[in-house]
Amino acid sequence: SIVGIGPGQHSWRTPEASALISEAEELVGYGLYIDILGPLAIGKKRSDFPLGGEEARCRYALEEAGKGKNVALICSGDAGIYAMGALVFELLDRNENEMGVSDAAKRIEVQCTPGVSALQGAAARAGAPLGHDFCTISLSDLLTPREDIIRRLHAAAEGDFVIAFYNPVSKTRRTLLAEAREILLKYRPNDTPVMLASSLGRPEEEVRYRRLDELEVDEVDMLTVVLIGSSNSRLANLGEGARMFTPRGYARKIDGDLS
Amino acid sequence: SIVGIGPGQHSWRTPEASALISEAEELVGYGLYIDILGPLAIGKKRSDFPLGGEEARCRYALEEAGKGKNVALICSGDAGIYAMGALVFELLDRNENEMGVSDAAKRIEVQCTPGVSALQGAAARAGAPLGHDFCTISLSDLLTPREDIIRRLHAAAEGDFVIAFYNPVSKTRRTLLAEAREILLKYRPNDTPVMLASSLGRPEEEVRYRRLDELEVDEVDMLTVVLIGSSNSRLANLGEGARMFTPRGYARKIDGDLS
């Protein structure tokens, strides 16, 4: 099975995810994600792979499953969103002479289970910034050509989507987020609200709001979710603090412009 | 609290959502969503509102909470994604003379909890179609001007995003989905895979795949999730059946084009 365990806190992990982990004989994944499972992981064989070892991790899980083992490939967030899901199917779809997996691995049954993605955890903390049409864009140019990312940024800006950035920066790449800010500022107001959410669901969780023109790349690290409002998104100062939301057009209805 | 209960099956409802429902004295929502809760709803006051009664539903929940009650506003999927979340904050952000809610209601503490959205449930059934950058677009022109939707469709096509359509059709509106198909066909191959998923997580669940040029509006109803692949999305015929996925560029790495 391919299991998304959510952004970090146990109470965001679905019962289906927990059940699939319980049933598995072996857990495969980045070590930190398996650590988060706590008691659920006890007594199971575990195979930790480092960050960056994605292909090796998926191949290993598929080949072990091909031997008849019940293997759970553990991903954070939703396993199908910027996680191992797509790579598993890419390897299954290739023949052995095209660097695919063995025939035994090809015959396994794969169960995918959805999970709460980090952007949803962040959005819930903010209020409802994803309340209208949104998109997600990975700013990692490791696997996607840089020109494709730039083209996508322009398209997202033209469409006035709320945007969630995945991989906003890495240790060696810090320029694309600043470039994204400059592109978006050509289309959206300077005071468009931006949410930065770090360590979601963990004790050190931190949420900050910024104006788009004051978004500083140095405030963003690899573990930060960056949510950029559309031109309709608003920051409300309520009694309990700031909340960000993107109205869906009910305003026209409330104000009587719509019947 | 504003609670997203997932697309339908209990095993996709997070423990946090279940806990918030347990703690609530009163449940407010569309009746079907409260019915799905089964035993969790027993013994609680429930206030059902019809589809279309969104504003009344949110006002009622906020005012009851303003009286000191623990109220849970029940939404399907993720409460922050095309659900009641944004409307609640819009009402809280308005003054009483702007059709906002009462001062008592304004002082309540709102807790939002994320949930598995229908598009994630559909994606998990397909394989990993959301494996790379994606967007969601509502095709309902009830609250969003039609020209904004068309502009967004063009932007999503130009950006080559995987697209999830929300509200693909309604009883009275069946033309926008066909229009969307024609727009996308100008940018994407005719054989771009499309997934249609109905009644997710329920016994009558049905999943179908179509080519973009063969997408028939008559096959889609109000309860169908429509996922349109990007130009990179693929349909793989594996032993266990068809699986749709969107690779993230690992191909270049696997094939040795990247180090």
Tab-separated table of N, CA, C and O in Angstrom, chain B residues 73-147:
chain	number	residue	atom	x	y	z
B	73	LEU	N	-20.201	22.702	12.520
B	73	LEU	CA	-20.756	22.886	11.178
B	73	LEU	C	-20.151	21.787	10.306
B	73	LEU	O	-18.935	21.757	10.083
B	74	ILE	N	-21.004	20.884	9.831
B	74	ILE	CA	-20.525	19.679	9.147
B	74	ILE	C	-20.479	19.899	7.635
B	74	ILE	O	-21.489	20.263	7.019
B	75	CYS	N	-19.309	19.668	7.043
B	75	CYS	CA	-19.146	19.791	5.587
B	75	CYS	C	-18.618	18.469	5.051
B	75	CYS	O	-17.930	17.733	5.755
B	76	SER	N	-18.878	18.190	3.778
B	76	SER	CA	-18.253	17.003	3.191
B	76	SER	C	-16.870	17.404	2.697
B	76	SER	O	-16.562	18.582	2.511
B	77	GLY	N	-16.018	16.417	2.479
B	77	GLY	CA	-14.669	16.690	1.978
B	77	GLY	C	-13.858	17.492	2.972
B	77	GLY	O	-13.855	17.204	4.165
B	78	ASP	N	-13.169	18.508	2.488
B	78	ASP	CA	-12.414	19.447	3.327
B	78	ASP	C	-13.267	20.700	3.473
B	78	ASP	O	-13.661	21.304	2.471
B	79	ALA	N	-13.516	21.110	4.718
B	79	ALA	CA	-14.428	22.237	4.963
B	79	ALA	C	-13.906	23.545	4.385
B	79	ALA	O	-14.655	24.496	4.203
B	80	GLY	N	-12.604	23.589	4.089
B	80	GLY	CA	-12.022	24.809	3.550
B	80	GLY	C	-11.984	24.851	2.033
B	80	GLY	O	-11.616	25.862	1.444
B	81	ILE	N	-12.332	23.744	1.367
B	81	ILE	CA	-12.249	23.665	-0.093
B	81	ILE	C	-13.664	23.630	-0.665
B	81	ILE	O	-14.351	22.621	-0.569
B	82	TYR	N	-14.101	24.726	-1.245
B	82	TYR	CA	-15.444	24.857	-1.809
B	82	TYR	C	-16.520	24.452	-0.804
B	82	TYR	O	-17.532	23.863	-1.185
B	83	ALA	N	-16.300	24.725	0.460
B	83	ALA	CA	-17.319	24.369	1.445
B	83	ALA	C	-17.610	25.602	2.303
B	83	ALA	O	-17.395	26.728	1.859
B	84	MET	N	-18.073	25.400	3.504
B	84	MET	CA	-18.586	26.521	4.288
B	84	MET	C	-17.510	27.401	4.926
B	84	MET	O	-17.806	28.492	5.413
B	85	GLY	N	-16.265	26.926	4.964
B	85	GLY	CA	-15.215	27.663	5.674
B	85	GLY	C	-15.136	29.132	5.290
B	85	GLY	O	-15.219	30.027	6.144
B	86	ALA	N	-14.999	29.416	4.009
B	86	ALA	CA	-14.794	30.802	3.573
B	86	ALA	C	-16.016	31.666	3.892
B	86	ALA	O	-15.881	32.827	4.273
B	87	LEU	N	-17.213	31.088	3.742
B	87	LEU	CA	-18.430	31.862	4.004
B	87	LEU	C	-18.530	32.239	5.486
B	87	LEU	O	-18.941	33.355	5.834
B	88	VAL	N	-18.140	31.327	6.363
B	88	VAL	CA	-18.141	31.625	7.798
B	88	VAL	C	-17.253	32.831	8.084
B	88	VAL	O	-17.660	33.765	8.797
B	89	PHE	N	-16.049	32.857	7.520
B	89	PHE	CA	-15.148	33.979	7.808
B	89	PHE	C	-15.620	35.254	7.125
B	89	PHE	O	-15.415	36.349	7.640
B	90	GLU	N	-16.257	35.113	5.988
B	90	GLU	CA	-16.808	36.303	5.340
B	90	GLU	C	-17.889	36.932	6.223
B	90	GLU	O	-17.928	38.155	6.380
B	91	LEU	N	-18.734	36.125	6.814
B	91	LEU	CA	-19.780	36.664	7.695
B	91	LEU	C	-19.179	37.253	8.969
B	91	LEU	O	-19.651	38.271	9.475
B	92	LEU	N	-18.127	36.632	9.493
B	92	LEU	CA	-17.472	37.149	10.698
B	92	LEU	C	-16.753	38.463	10.426
B	92	LEU	O	-16.590	39.290	11.313
B	93	ASP	N	-16.307	38.641	9.174
B	93	ASP	CA	-15.525	39.827	8.810
B	93	ASP	C	-16.416	41.031	8.489
B	93	ASP	O	-15.920	42.131	8.262
B	94	ARG	N	-17.724	40.840	8.431
B	94	ARG	CA	-18.643	41.941	8.131
B	94	ARG	C	-19.236	42.501	9.411
B	94	ARG	O	-19.517	41.761	10.342
B	95	ASN	N	-19.465	43.794	9.423
B	95	ASN	CA	-20.167	44.390	10.551
B	95	ASN	C	-21.660	44.080	10.453
B	95	ASN	O	-22.148	43.659	9.401
B	96	GLU	N	-22.350	44.325	11.566
B	96	GLU	CA	-23.780	43.987	11.578
B	96	GLU	C	-24.554	44.788	10.530
B	96	GLU	O	-25.482	44.284	9.914
B	97	ASN	N	-24.144	46.044	10.322
B	97	ASN	CA	-24.856	46.856	9.328
B	97	ASN	C	-24.449	46.531	7.881
B	97	ASN	O	-24.965	47.099	6.939
B	98	GLU	N	-23.489	45.635	7.723
B	98	GLU	CA	-23.137	45.139	6.373
B	98	GLU	C	-23.599	43.692	6.209
B	98	GLU	O	-22.948	42.902	5.511
B	99	MET	N	-24.653	43.330	6.881
B	99	MET	CA	-25.194	41.971	6.815
B	99	MET	C	-24.265	40.933	7.449
B	99	MET	O	-24.303	39.756	7.098
B	100	GLY	N	-23.408	41.370	8.358
B	100	GLY	CA	-22.569	40.423	9.088
B	100	GLY	C	-23.356	39.770	10.209
B	100	GLY	O	-24.579	39.880	10.267
B	101	VAL	N	-22.656	39.107	11.098
B	101	VAL	CA	-23.337	38.449	12.213
B	101	VAL	C	-23.260	39.347	13.449
B	101	VAL	O	-22.611	40.388	13.436
B	102	SER	N	-23.919	38.927	14.519
B	102	SER	CA	-23.998	39.742	15.736
B	102	SER	C	-22.640	39.848	16.423
B	102	SER	O	-21.731	39.055	16.154
B	103	ASP	N	-22.504	40.819	17.307
B	103	ASP	CA	-21.254	40.975	18.049
B	103	ASP	C	-20.951	39.729	18.879
B	103	ASP	O	-19.796	39.341	19.021
B	104	ALA	N	-21.998	39.127	19.419
B	104	ALA	CA	-21.776	37.903	20.208
B	104	ALA	C	-21.160	36.814	19.333
B	104	ALA	O	-20.210	36.130	19.730
B	105	ALA	N	-21.695	36.683	18.133
B	105	ALA	CA	-21.156	35.670	17.219
B	105	ALA	C	-19.720	35.991	16.821
B	105	ALA	O	-18.889	35.104	16.641
B	106	LYS	N	-19.436	37.278	16.690
B	106	LYS	CA	-18.082	37.684	16.292
B	106	LYS	C	-17.027	37.293	17.322
B	106	LYS	O	-15.843	37.231	17.016
B	107	ARG	N	-17.468	37.101	18.562
B	107	ARG	CA	-16.488	36.814	19.617
B	107	ARG	C	-16.190	35.327	19.783
B	107	ARG	O	-15.379	34.943	20.623
B	108	ILE	N	-16.841	34.478	18.997
B	108	ILE	CA	-16.615	33.029	19.181
B	108	ILE	C	-15.220	32.635	18.692
B	108	ILE	O	-14.575	33.343	17.926
B	109	GLU	N	-14.795	31.490	19.181
B	109	GLU	CA	-13.543	30.917	18.692
B	109	GLU	C	-13.906	29.847	17.657
B	109	GLU	O	-14.724	28.978	17.944
B	110	VAL	N	-13.321	29.957	16.482
B	110	VAL	CA	-13.636	28.999	15.421
B	110	VAL	C	-12.450	28.063	15.233
B	110	VAL	O	-11.334	28.508	15.038
B	111	GLN	N	-12.699	26.771	15.308
B	111	GLN	CA	-11.635	25.829	14.967
B	111	GLN	C	-11.963	25.149	13.649
B	111	GLN	O	-13.036	24.568	13.481
B	112	CYS	N	-11.042	25.224	12.704
B	112	CYS	CA	-11.221	24.545	11.423
B	112	CYS	C	-10.410	23.268	11.447
B	112	CYS	O	-9.283	23.254	11.934
B	113	THR	N	-10.960	22.217	10.886
B	113	THR	CA	-10.159	20.999	10.772
B	113	THR	C	-10.159	20.537	9.319
B	113	THR	O	-11.180	20.589	8.653
B	114	PRO	N	-9.000	20.177	8.808
B	114	PRO	CA	-8.927	19.780	7.404
B	114	PRO	C	-9.516	18.389	7.198
B	114	PRO	O	-9.690	17.638	8.160
B	115	GLY	N	-9.840	18.058	5.974
B	115	GLY	CA	-10.362	16.734	5.660
B	115	GLY	C	-9.909	16.289	4.291
B	115	GLY	O	-9.371	17.089	3.519
B	116	VAL	N	-10.108	15.029	3.991
B	116	VAL	CA	-9.785	14.521	2.658
B	116	VAL	C	-10.824	15.070	1.692
B	116	VAL	O	-12.023	14.901	1.898
B	117	SER	N	-10.366	15.758	0.663
B	117	SER	CA	-11.285	16.318	-0.324
B	117	SER	C	-11.656	15.244	-1.355
B	117	SER	O	-10.898	14.296	-1.582
B	118	ALA	N	-12.827	15.415	-1.968
B	118	ALA	CA	-13.288	14.419	-2.939
B	118	ALA	C	-12.250	14.180	-4.032
B	118	ALA	O	-12.055	13.053	-4.489
B	119	LEU	N	-11.549	15.243	-4.438
B	119	LEU	CA	-10.575	15.034	-5.508
B	119	LEU	C	-9.424	14.149	-5.055
B	119	LEU	O	-8.834	13.427	-5.856
B	120	GLN	N	-9.120	14.160	-3.757
B	120	GLN	CA	-8.055	13.280	-3.267
B	120	GLN	C	-8.524	11.830	-3.186
B	120	GLN	O	-7.761	10.903	-3.460
B	121	GLY	N	-9.785	11.648	-2.803
B	121	GLY	CA	-10.336	10.302	-2.793
B	121	GLY	C	-10.335	9.720	-4.200
B	121	GLY	O	-9.916	8.582	-4.421
B	122	ALA	N	-10.760	10.534	-5.155
B	122	ALA	CA	-10.772	10.089	-6.553
B	122	ALA	C	-9.350	9.779	-7.015
B	122	ALA	O	-9.093	8.745	-7.645
B	123	ALA	N	-8.423	10.650	-6.686
B	123	ALA	CA	-7.043	10.462	-7.130
B	123	ALA	C	-6.459	9.165	-6.571
B	123	ALA	O	-5.747	8.438	-7.280
B	124	ALA	N	-6.762	8.866	-5.313
B	124	ALA	CA	-6.232	7.636	-4.711
B	124	ALA	C	-6.777	6.413	-5.445
B	124	ALA	O	-6.058	5.435	-5.678
B	125	ARG	N	-8.032	6.460	-5.857
B	125	ARG	CA	-8.601	5.336	-6.609
B	125	ARG	C	-7.921	5.187	-7.970
B	125	ARG	O	-7.771	4.090	-8.486
B	126	ALA	N	-7.552	6.312	-8.575
B	126	ALA	CA	-6.960	6.266	-9.915
B	126	ALA	C	-5.520	5.779	-9.868
B	126	ALA	O	-5.051	5.114	-10.790
B	127	GLY	N	-4.818	6.135	-8.836
B	127	GLY	CA	-3.385	5.871	-8.767
B	127	GLY	C	-2.744	7.129	-8.198
B	127	GLY	O	-2.817	7.382	-7.011
B	128	ALA	N	-2.183	7.964	-9.079
B	128	ALA	CA	-1.595	9.225	-8.614
B	128	ALA	C	-1.680	10.302	-9.684
B	128	ALA	O	-0.673	10.859	-10.109
B	129	PRO	N	-2.917	10.642	-10.109
B	129	PRO	CA	-3.044	11.664	-11.158
B	129	PRO	C	-2.639	13.055	-10.690
B	129	PRO	O	-2.306	13.902	-11.512
B	130	LEU	N	-2.649	13.312	-9.373
B	130	LEU	CA	-2.247	14.628	-8.848
B	130	LEU	C	-0.761	14.629	-8.473
B	130	LEU	O	-0.320	15.407	-7.635
B	131	GLY	N	0.024	13.778	-9.122
B	131	GLY	CA	1.434	13.641	-8.766
B	131	GLY	C	2.281	14.847	-9.105
B	131	GLY	O	3.408	14.973	-8.642
B	132	HIS	N	1.785	15.724	-9.944
B	132	HIS	CA	2.507	16.971	-10.240
B	132	HIS	C	1.511	18.131	-10.151
B	132	HIS	O	0.358	17.924	-9.799
B	133	ASP	N	1.988	19.342	-10.449
B	133	ASP	CA	1.189	20.555	-10.243
B	133	ASP	C	-0.249	20.409	-10.750
B	133	ASP	O	-0.485	19.977	-11.873
B	134	PHE	N	-1.192	20.809	-9.925
B	134	PHE	CA	-2.599	20.680	-10.298
B	134	PHE	C	-3.382	21.898	-9.826
B	134	PHE	O	-2.899	22.693	-9.015
B	135	CYS	N	-4.583	22.032	-10.354
B	135	CYS	CA	-5.463	23.100	-9.889
B	135	CYS	C	-6.889	22.581	-9.800
B	135	CYS	O	-7.218	21.534	-10.355
B	136	THR	N	-7.697	23.300	-9.065
B	136	THR	CA	-9.117	22.976	-8.989
B	136	THR	C	-9.899	24.175	-9.508
B	136	THR	O	-9.537	25.320	-9.251
B	137	ILE	N	-10.943	23.896	-10.264
B	137	ILE	CA	-11.793	24.949	-10.813
B	137	ILE	C	-13.244	24.555	-10.611
B	137	ILE	O	-13.643	23.446	-10.968
B	138	SER	N	-14.022	25.441	-10.038
B	138	SER	CA	-15.459	25.207	-9.953
B	138	SER	C	-16.102	25.722	-11.230
B	138	SER	O	-15.838	26.845	-11.665
B	139	LEU	N	-16.943	24.891	-11.841
B	139	LEU	CA	-17.633	25.306	-13.065
B	139	LEU	C	-19.008	25.896	-12.764
B	139	LEU	O	-19.808	26.100	-13.672
B	140	SER	N	-19.268	26.181	-11.493
B	140	SER	CA	-20.558	26.781	-11.170
B	140	SER	C	-20.514	28.284	-11.427
B	140	SER	O	-19.693	29.004	-10.863
B	141	ASP	N	-21.420	28.757	-12.276
B	141	ASP	CA	-21.457	30.200	-12.552
B	141	ASP	C	-22.526	30.903	-11.713
B	141	ASP	O	-22.904	32.032	-11.989
B	142	LEU	N	-22.958	30.221	-10.658
B	142	LEU	CA	-23.944	30.813	-9.765
B	142	LEU	C	-23.313	31.942	-8.950
B	142	LEU	O	-23.918	32.988	-8.734
B	143	LEU	N	-22.081	31.717	-8.484
B	143	LEU	CA	-21.421	32.691	-7.614
B	143	LEU	C	-20.200	33.330	-8.273
B	143	LEU	O	-19.644	34.284	-7.753
B	144	THR	N	-19.753	32.778	-9.374
B	144	THR	CA	-18.569	33.302	-10.057
B	144	THR	C	-18.972	33.713	-11.465
B	144	THR	O	-19.638	32.944	-12.148
B	145	PRO	N	-18.594	34.922	-11.884
B	145	PRO	CA	-18.966	35.327	-13.246
B	145	PRO	C	-18.387	34.353	-14.278
B	145	PRO	O	-17.253	33.901	-14.153
B	146	ARG	N	-19.192	34.073	-15.287
B	146	ARG	CA	-18.838	33.127	-16.314
B	146	ARG	C	-17.513	33.478	-16.996
B	146	ARG	O	-16.698	32.609	-17.297
B	147	GLU	N	-17.271	34.775	-17.219
B	147	GLU	CA	-16.030	35.163	-17.908
B	147	GLU	C	-14.796	34.868	-17.052
B	147	GLU	O	-13.728	34.572	-17.582
